[in-house]
Amino acid sequence: DANVLAAIVRLYHLTGKDGVVETTLSELARELRVDSKSGSVQRSLKRSLIRLVGARVTLRTIPKSTGGKEIELLWGGGFIENCVYTGRTKSSRVAIHLNQFMVPFYHRHSVSILQIPILTGVSSYAQGMYRFLLGHRDDYKFISLAKWRTVLGVKEALKDKAFRDALRRGLNELIQQKLLKAESKIDSSGIVHTYLIRSHTALPPQ
């Protein structure tokens, strides 16, 4: 769902107008760099769009107009207001109406959206880890395995060893992609050490 939202925002910057992205499922699939002709991909995209319409977030901001005073505006709403899909073919049009409150943030890149090519081909563990790390101020983190279970939504049914192995593979993928420094590791006590490389290509251009 995060990748689909990222693709929608990228399309909005390319072709969107008045908070609306006019596209097709095939075009959305190509933006995600997945098989645009696959029926299962098309169905998966439809399900993701439905979930995104129902997703709700809380946004905290400090307006520049306050001169930096500690004023927080709390707002609850969604990324997408509604989505209209018409037709039964892969070329059928999809009109994605973004939440008007969020549109200015997308314009200003105030909402960090990862570019799709960076995380294409890496595991869901690596994707989830990187999004979490990029959303925090500190470039280095020391996080327990239990905390990572919560962050990644991994159930207790998965044994600790299997989870540790999957997490280690995710770390190695991010190191290979030059998104984490080579000293990132899982130590003998089960603490995950991550050292983030703030790649300029990881965020949209300012």
PDB file of C-alpha atoms in Angstrom:
ATOM      1  CA  ASP A   1       0.000   0.000   0.000  1.00  0.00           C
ATOM      2  CA  ALA A   2       2.876   2.374   0.769  1.00  0.00           C
ATOM      3  CA  ASN A   3       4.380   1.699  -2.666  1.00  0.00           C
ATOM      4  CA  VAL A   4       1.011   2.276  -4.355  1.00  0.00           C
ATOM      5  CA  LEU A   5       0.597   5.588  -2.517  1.00  0.00           C
ATOM      6  CA  ALA A   6       4.126   6.582  -3.554  1.00  0.00           C
ATOM      7  CA  ALA A   7       3.301   5.774  -7.180  1.00  0.00           C
ATOM      8  CA  ILE A   8       0.087   7.822  -6.992  1.00  0.00           C
ATOM      9  CA  VAL A   9       1.948  10.855  -5.642  1.00  0.00           C
ATOM     10  CA  ARG A  10       4.624  10.485  -8.334  1.00  0.00           C
ATOM     11  CA  LEU A  11       1.907  10.376 -11.029  1.00  0.00           C
ATOM     12  CA  TYR A  12       0.275  13.403  -9.442  1.00  0.00           C
ATOM     13  CA  HIS A  13       3.497  15.370  -9.808  1.00  0.00           C
ATOM     14  CA  LEU A  14       3.703  14.301 -13.454  1.00  0.00           C
ATOM     15  CA  THR A  15       0.116  14.566 -14.668  1.00  0.00           C
ATOM     16  CA  GLY A  16      -2.191  15.384 -11.747  1.00  0.00           C
ATOM     17  CA  LYS A  17      -4.446  18.413 -11.653  1.00  0.00           C
ATOM     18  CA  ASP A  18      -6.649  19.940  -8.957  1.00  0.00           C
ATOM     19  CA  GLY A  19      -5.926  17.085  -6.571  1.00  0.00           C
ATOM     20  CA  VAL A  20      -6.999  14.368  -9.036  1.00  0.00           C
ATOM     21  CA  VAL A  21      -4.861  11.668 -10.645  1.00  0.00           C
ATOM     22  CA  GLU A  22      -6.365  10.268 -13.863  1.00  0.00           C
ATOM     23  CA  THR A  23      -4.665   6.976 -14.688  1.00  0.00           C
ATOM     24  CA  THR A  24      -5.201   3.275 -15.400  1.00  0.00           C
ATOM     25  CA  LEU A  25      -4.323   0.159 -13.442  1.00  0.00           C
ATOM     26  CA  SER A  26      -1.793  -0.709 -16.151  1.00  0.00           C
ATOM     27  CA  GLU A  27      -0.103   2.682 -15.850  1.00  0.00           C
ATOM     28  CA  LEU A  28      -0.044   2.363 -12.066  1.00  0.00           C
ATOM     29  CA  ALA A  29       1.536  -1.092 -12.391  1.00  0.00           C
ATOM     30  CA  ARG A  30       4.218   0.237 -14.749  1.00  0.00           C
ATOM     31  CA  GLU A  31       4.999   3.022 -12.278  1.00  0.00           C
ATOM     32  CA  LEU A  32       5.481   0.305  -9.648  1.00  0.00           C
ATOM     33  CA  ARG A  33       7.647  -1.666 -12.091  1.00  0.00           C
ATOM     34  CA  VAL A  34       5.521  -4.784 -11.891  1.00  0.00           C
ATOM     35  CA  ASP A  35       3.813  -6.793 -14.646  1.00  0.00           C
ATOM     36  CA  SER A  36       1.098  -4.496 -15.988  1.00  0.00           C
ATOM     37  CA  LYS A  37      -0.569  -7.372 -17.861  1.00  0.00           C
ATOM     38  CA  SER A  38      -0.934  -9.667 -14.858  1.00  0.00           C
ATOM     39  CA  GLY A  39      -4.473 -10.249 -13.663  1.00  0.00           C
ATOM     40  CA  SER A  40      -3.314 -10.874 -10.099  1.00  0.00           C
ATOM     41  CA  VAL A  41      -1.417  -7.550 -10.118  1.00  0.00           C
ATOM     42  CA  GLN A  42      -4.552  -5.751 -11.327  1.00  0.00           C
ATOM     43  CA  ARG A  43      -6.644  -7.305  -8.555  1.00  0.00           C
ATOM     44  CA  SER A  44      -3.982  -6.510  -5.977  1.00  0.00           C
ATOM     45  CA  LEU A  45      -3.942  -2.857  -7.072  1.00  0.00           C
ATOM     46  CA  LYS A  46      -7.714  -2.635  -6.721  1.00  0.00           C
ATOM     47  CA  ARG A  47      -7.560  -4.030  -3.182  1.00  0.00           C
ATOM     48  CA  SER A  48      -4.755  -1.629  -2.287  1.00  0.00           C
ATOM     49  CA  LEU A  49      -6.711   1.378  -3.559  1.00  0.00           C
ATOM     50  CA  ILE A  50      -9.699   0.321  -1.455  1.00  0.00           C
ATOM     51  CA  ARG A  51      -7.507   0.077   1.649  1.00  0.00           C
ATOM     52  CA  LEU A  52      -5.910   3.463   0.966  1.00  0.00           C
ATOM     53  CA  VAL A  53      -9.327   5.106   0.677  1.00  0.00           C
ATOM     54  CA  GLY A  54     -10.143   3.742   4.146  1.00  0.00           C
ATOM     55  CA  ALA A  55      -6.761   4.556   5.745  1.00  0.00           C
ATOM     56  CA  ARG A  56      -6.739   7.364   8.334  1.00  0.00           C
ATOM     57  CA  VAL A  57      -3.794   9.325   9.712  1.00  0.00           C
ATOM     58  CA  THR A  58      -3.117  12.074  12.236  1.00  0.00           C
ATOM     59  CA  LEU A  59      -0.871  14.915  11.114  1.00  0.00           C
ATOM     60  CA  ARG A  60       0.977  17.243  13.495  1.00  0.00           C
ATOM     61  CA  THR A  61       2.440  20.450  12.094  1.00  0.00           C
ATOM     62  CA  ILE A  62       3.991  23.712  13.274  1.00  0.00           C
ATOM     63  CA  PRO A  63       2.926  26.465  10.845  1.00  0.00           C
ATOM     64  CA  LYS A  64       5.638  28.878   9.702  1.00  0.00           C
ATOM     65  CA  SER A  65       3.195  31.699  10.350  1.00  0.00           C
ATOM     66  CA  THR A  66       3.557  31.120  14.083  1.00  0.00           C
ATOM     67  CA  GLY A  67       7.216  32.065  13.968  1.00  0.00           C
ATOM     68  CA  GLY A  68       8.323  28.653  15.179  1.00  0.00           C
ATOM     69  CA  LYS A  69       6.167  28.634  18.293  1.00  0.00           C
ATOM     70  CA  GLU A  70       5.264  25.216  19.619  1.00  0.00           C
ATOM     71  CA  ILE A  71       1.790  25.099  18.148  1.00  0.00           C
ATOM     72  CA  GLU A  72       0.577  21.757  16.890  1.00  0.00           C
ATOM     73  CA  LEU A  73      -2.401  21.341  14.638  1.00  0.00           C
ATOM     74  CA  LEU A  74      -4.009  17.921  15.001  1.00  0.00           C
ATOM     75  CA  TRP A  75      -5.969  16.605  12.070  1.00  0.00           C
ATOM     76  CA  GLY A  76      -7.336  13.183  11.277  1.00  0.00           C
ATOM     77  CA  GLY A  77      -8.145  12.151   7.748  1.00  0.00           C
ATOM     78  CA  GLY A  78      -7.078  10.066   4.812  1.00  0.00           C
ATOM     79  CA  PHE A  79      -4.534  10.206   2.020  1.00  0.00           C
ATOM     80  CA  ILE A  80      -7.191   9.593  -0.631  1.00  0.00           C
ATOM     81  CA  GLU A  81     -10.723  11.003  -0.546  1.00  0.00           C
ATOM     82  CA  ASN A  82     -12.222   8.584  -3.060  1.00  0.00           C
ATOM     83  CA  CYS A  83     -11.344   6.469  -6.057  1.00  0.00           C
ATOM     84  CA  VAL A  84     -13.591   5.918  -9.086  1.00  0.00           C
ATOM     85  CA  TYR A  85     -12.885   2.931 -11.317  1.00  0.00           C
ATOM     86  CA  THR A  86     -14.962   2.510 -14.477  1.00  0.00           C
ATOM     87  CA  GLY A  87     -14.836  -0.356 -16.947  1.00  0.00           C
ATOM     88  CA  ARG A  88     -13.717  -3.964 -16.985  1.00  0.00           C
ATOM     89  CA  THR A  89     -10.473  -3.873 -18.977  1.00  0.00           C
ATOM     90  CA  LYS A  90      -6.853  -3.182 -18.049  1.00  0.00           C
ATOM     91  CA  SER A  91      -7.084   0.157 -19.897  1.00  0.00           C
ATOM     92  CA  SER A  92     -10.131   1.312 -17.919  1.00  0.00           C
ATOM     93  CA  ARG A  93      -9.684   4.712 -16.320  1.00  0.00           C
ATOM     94  CA  VAL A  94      -9.136   5.237 -12.609  1.00  0.00           C
ATOM     95  CA  ALA A  95      -9.820   8.665 -11.105  1.00  0.00           C
ATOM     96  CA  ILE A  96      -8.034   9.026  -7.758  1.00  0.00           C
ATOM     97  CA  HIS A  97      -9.184  12.050  -5.763  1.00  0.00           C
ATOM     98  CA  LEU A  98      -6.578  13.033  -3.202  1.00  0.00           C
ATOM     99  CA  ASN A  99      -7.599  14.543   0.106  1.00  0.00           C
ATOM    100  CA  GLN A 100      -7.526  18.294  -0.521  1.00  0.00           C
ATOM    101  CA  PHE A 101      -5.923  18.931   2.852  1.00  0.00           C
ATOM    102  CA  MET A 102      -2.987  16.690   1.898  1.00  0.00           C
ATOM    103  CA  VAL A 103      -2.432  18.078  -1.628  1.00  0.00           C
ATOM    104  CA  PRO A 104      -0.320  21.095  -0.512  1.00  0.00           C
ATOM    105  CA  PHE A 105       1.935  18.719   1.441  1.00  0.00           C
ATOM    106  CA  TYR A 106       2.418  16.579  -1.662  1.00  0.00           C
ATOM    107  CA  HIS A 107       3.234  19.736  -3.651  1.00  0.00           C
ATOM    108  CA  ARG A 108       5.883  20.832  -1.155  1.00  0.00           C
ATOM    109  CA  HIS A 109       7.286  17.317  -0.649  1.00  0.00           C
ATOM    110  CA  SER A 110       6.460  17.752   3.044  1.00  0.00           C
ATOM    111  CA  VAL A 111       5.272  14.148   3.038  1.00  0.00           C
ATOM    112  CA  SER A 112       8.308  11.915   2.489  1.00  0.00           C
ATOM    113  CA  ILE A 113       7.551   9.463  -0.325  1.00  0.00           C
ATOM    114  CA  LEU A 114      10.260   6.976  -1.308  1.00  0.00           C
ATOM    115  CA  GLN A 115      11.023   6.727  -4.979  1.00  0.00           C
ATOM    116  CA  ILE A 116       9.953   3.325  -6.243  1.00  0.00           C
ATOM    117  CA  PRO A 117      13.243   2.309  -7.986  1.00  0.00           C
ATOM    118  CA  ILE A 118      15.210   2.361  -4.727  1.00  0.00           C
ATOM    119  CA  LEU A 119      13.232  -0.405  -3.041  1.00  0.00           C
ATOM    120  CA  THR A 120      12.319  -2.408  -6.129  1.00  0.00           C
ATOM    121  CA  GLY A 121      13.485  -5.986  -5.745  1.00  0.00           C
ATOM    122  CA  VAL A 122      14.163  -5.951  -2.006  1.00  0.00           C
ATOM    123  CA  SER A 123      12.162  -7.906   0.558  1.00  0.00           C
ATOM    124  CA  SER A 124       9.187  -6.553   2.497  1.00  0.00           C
ATOM    125  CA  TYR A 125      11.378  -6.662   5.613  1.00  0.00           C
ATOM    126  CA  ALA A 126      13.942  -4.350   4.008  1.00  0.00           C
ATOM    127  CA  GLN A 127      11.215  -2.007   2.772  1.00  0.00           C
ATOM    128  CA  GLY A 128       9.522  -1.794   6.173  1.00  0.00           C
ATOM    129  CA  MET A 129      12.806  -1.274   8.004  1.00  0.00           C
ATOM    130  CA  TYR A 130      13.954   1.500   5.689  1.00  0.00           C
ATOM    131  CA  ARG A 131      10.660   3.388   5.812  1.00  0.00           C
ATOM    132  CA  PHE A 132      10.722   3.293   9.607  1.00  0.00           C
ATOM    133  CA  LEU A 133      14.338   4.437   9.823  1.00  0.00           C
ATOM    134  CA  LEU A 134      13.890   7.213   7.262  1.00  0.00           C
ATOM    135  CA  GLY A 135      10.944   8.586   9.219  1.00  0.00           C
ATOM    136  CA  HIS A 136      13.047   9.258  12.320  1.00  0.00           C
ATOM    137  CA  ARG A 137      15.535  12.017  12.967  1.00  0.00           C
ATOM    138  CA  ASP A 138      18.478  10.008  14.264  1.00  0.00           C
ATOM    139  CA  ASP A 139      20.701   8.442  11.634  1.00  0.00           C
ATOM    140  CA  TYR A 140      21.588   5.588  14.014  1.00  0.00           C
ATOM    141  CA  LYS A 141      19.242   3.384  16.005  1.00  0.00           C
ATOM    142  CA  PHE A 142      19.575   0.580  18.520  1.00  0.00           C
ATOM    143  CA  ILE A 143      16.319  -1.352  18.437  1.00  0.00           C
ATOM    144  CA  SER A 144      15.434  -4.683  20.004  1.00  0.00           C
ATOM    145  CA  LEU A 145      14.083  -7.623  18.031  1.00  0.00           C
ATOM    146  CA  ALA A 146      10.806  -7.345  19.979  1.00  0.00           C
ATOM    147  CA  LYS A 147      10.417  -3.722  18.891  1.00  0.00           C
ATOM    148  CA  TRP A 148      11.092  -4.643  15.275  1.00  0.00           C
ATOM    149  CA  ARG A 149       8.346  -7.265  15.499  1.00  0.00           C
ATOM    150  CA  THR A 150       5.921  -4.485  16.421  1.00  0.00           C
ATOM    151  CA  VAL A 151       7.231  -2.072  13.780  1.00  0.00           C
ATOM    152  CA  LEU A 152       7.004  -4.659  10.984  1.00  0.00           C
ATOM    153  CA  GLY A 153       3.797  -6.277  12.219  1.00  0.00           C
ATOM    154  CA  VAL A 154       5.326  -9.748  12.535  1.00  0.00           C
ATOM    155  CA  LYS A 155       3.253 -12.178  14.601  1.00  0.00           C
ATOM    156  CA  GLU A 156       4.630 -14.211  17.482  1.00  0.00           C
ATOM    157  CA  ALA A 157       3.888 -17.376  15.525  1.00  0.00           C
ATOM    158  CA  LEU A 158       7.125 -16.782  13.617  1.00  0.00           C
ATOM    159  CA  LYS A 159       9.944 -18.246  15.704  1.00  0.00           C
ATOM    160  CA  ASP A 160      12.652 -15.912  16.984  1.00  0.00           C
ATOM    161  CA  LYS A 161      15.415 -17.555  14.931  1.00  0.00           C
ATOM    162  CA  ALA A 162      13.422 -17.315  11.697  1.00  0.00           C
ATOM    163  CA  PHE A 163      12.567 -13.697  12.448  1.00  0.00           C
ATOM    164  CA  ARG A 164      16.183 -12.849  13.259  1.00  0.00           C
ATOM    165  CA  ASP A 165      17.336 -14.491  10.012  1.00  0.00           C
ATOM    166  CA  ALA A 166      14.758 -12.562   7.957  1.00  0.00           C
ATOM    167  CA  LEU A 167      15.744  -9.325   9.666  1.00  0.00           C
ATOM    168  CA  ARG A 168      19.429 -10.011   9.012  1.00  0.00           C
ATOM    169  CA  ARG A 169      18.687 -10.596   5.328  1.00  0.00           C
ATOM    170  CA  GLY A 170      16.800  -7.286   5.253  1.00  0.00           C
ATOM    171  CA  LEU A 171      19.786  -5.519   6.821  1.00  0.00           C
ATOM    172  CA  ASN A 172      22.128  -7.031   4.251  1.00  0.00           C
ATOM    173  CA  GLU A 173      19.849  -5.958   1.399  1.00  0.00           C
ATOM    174  CA  LEU A 174      19.844  -2.361   2.647  1.00  0.00           C
ATOM    175  CA  ILE A 175      23.616  -2.435   3.032  1.00  0.00           C
ATOM    176  CA  GLN A 176      23.977  -3.728  -0.526  1.00  0.00           C
ATOM    177  CA  GLN A 177      21.683  -0.931  -1.743  1.00  0.00           C
ATOM    178  CA  LYS A 178      23.958   1.541   0.107  1.00  0.00           C
ATOM    179  CA  LEU A 179      21.063   2.727   2.259  1.00  0.00           C
ATOM    180  CA  LEU A 180      22.641   1.465   5.496  1.00  0.00           C
ATOM    181  CA  LYS A 181      26.288   1.565   6.484  1.00  0.00           C
ATOM    182  CA  ALA A 182      28.235  -1.699   6.556  1.00  0.00           C
ATOM    183  CA  GLU A 183      28.535  -1.665  10.356  1.00  0.00           C
ATOM    184  CA  SER A 184      24.771  -2.202  10.720  1.00  0.00           C
ATOM    185  CA  LYS A 185      24.236  -5.547  12.441  1.00  0.00           C
ATOM    186  CA  ILE A 186      22.349  -7.663  14.979  1.00  0.00           C
ATOM    187  CA  ASP A 187      24.487  -8.153  18.061  1.00  0.00           C
ATOM    188  CA  SER A 188      24.619 -11.221  20.328  1.00  0.00           C
ATOM    189  CA  SER A 189      22.053  -9.757  22.754  1.00  0.00           C
ATOM    190  CA  GLY A 190      19.453  -9.296  20.006  1.00  0.00           C
ATOM    191  CA  ILE A 191      19.835  -5.541  19.553  1.00  0.00           C
ATOM    192  CA  VAL A 192      19.696  -4.338  15.958  1.00  0.00           C
ATOM    193  CA  HIS A 193      22.252  -1.613  15.203  1.00  0.00           C
ATOM    194  CA  THR A 194      21.340   0.479  12.163  1.00  0.00           C
ATOM    195  CA  TYR A 195      23.405   3.303  10.700  1.00  0.00           C
ATOM    196  CA  LEU A 196      21.441   5.148   8.046  1.00  0.00           C
ATOM    197  CA  ILE A 197      22.950   6.666   4.923  1.00  0.00           C
ATOM    198  CA  ARG A 198      20.788   9.620   3.991  1.00  0.00           C
ATOM    199  CA  SER A 199      20.856   9.067   0.242  1.00  0.00           C
ATOM    200  CA  HIS A 200      19.742  12.095  -1.777  1.00  0.00           C
ATOM    201  CA  THR A 201      18.097   9.731  -4.261  1.00  0.00           C
ATOM    202  CA  ALA A 202      15.855   8.329  -1.535  1.00  0.00           C
ATOM    203  CA  LEU A 203      13.665  11.418  -1.423  1.00  0.00           C
ATOM    204  CA  PRO A 204      11.970  13.447  -4.154  1.00  0.00           C
ATOM    205  CA  PRO A 205      13.889  16.502  -5.402  1.00  0.00           C
ATOM    206  CA  GLN A 206      13.249  19.698  -3.435  1.00  0.00           C
TER     207      GLN A 206
END
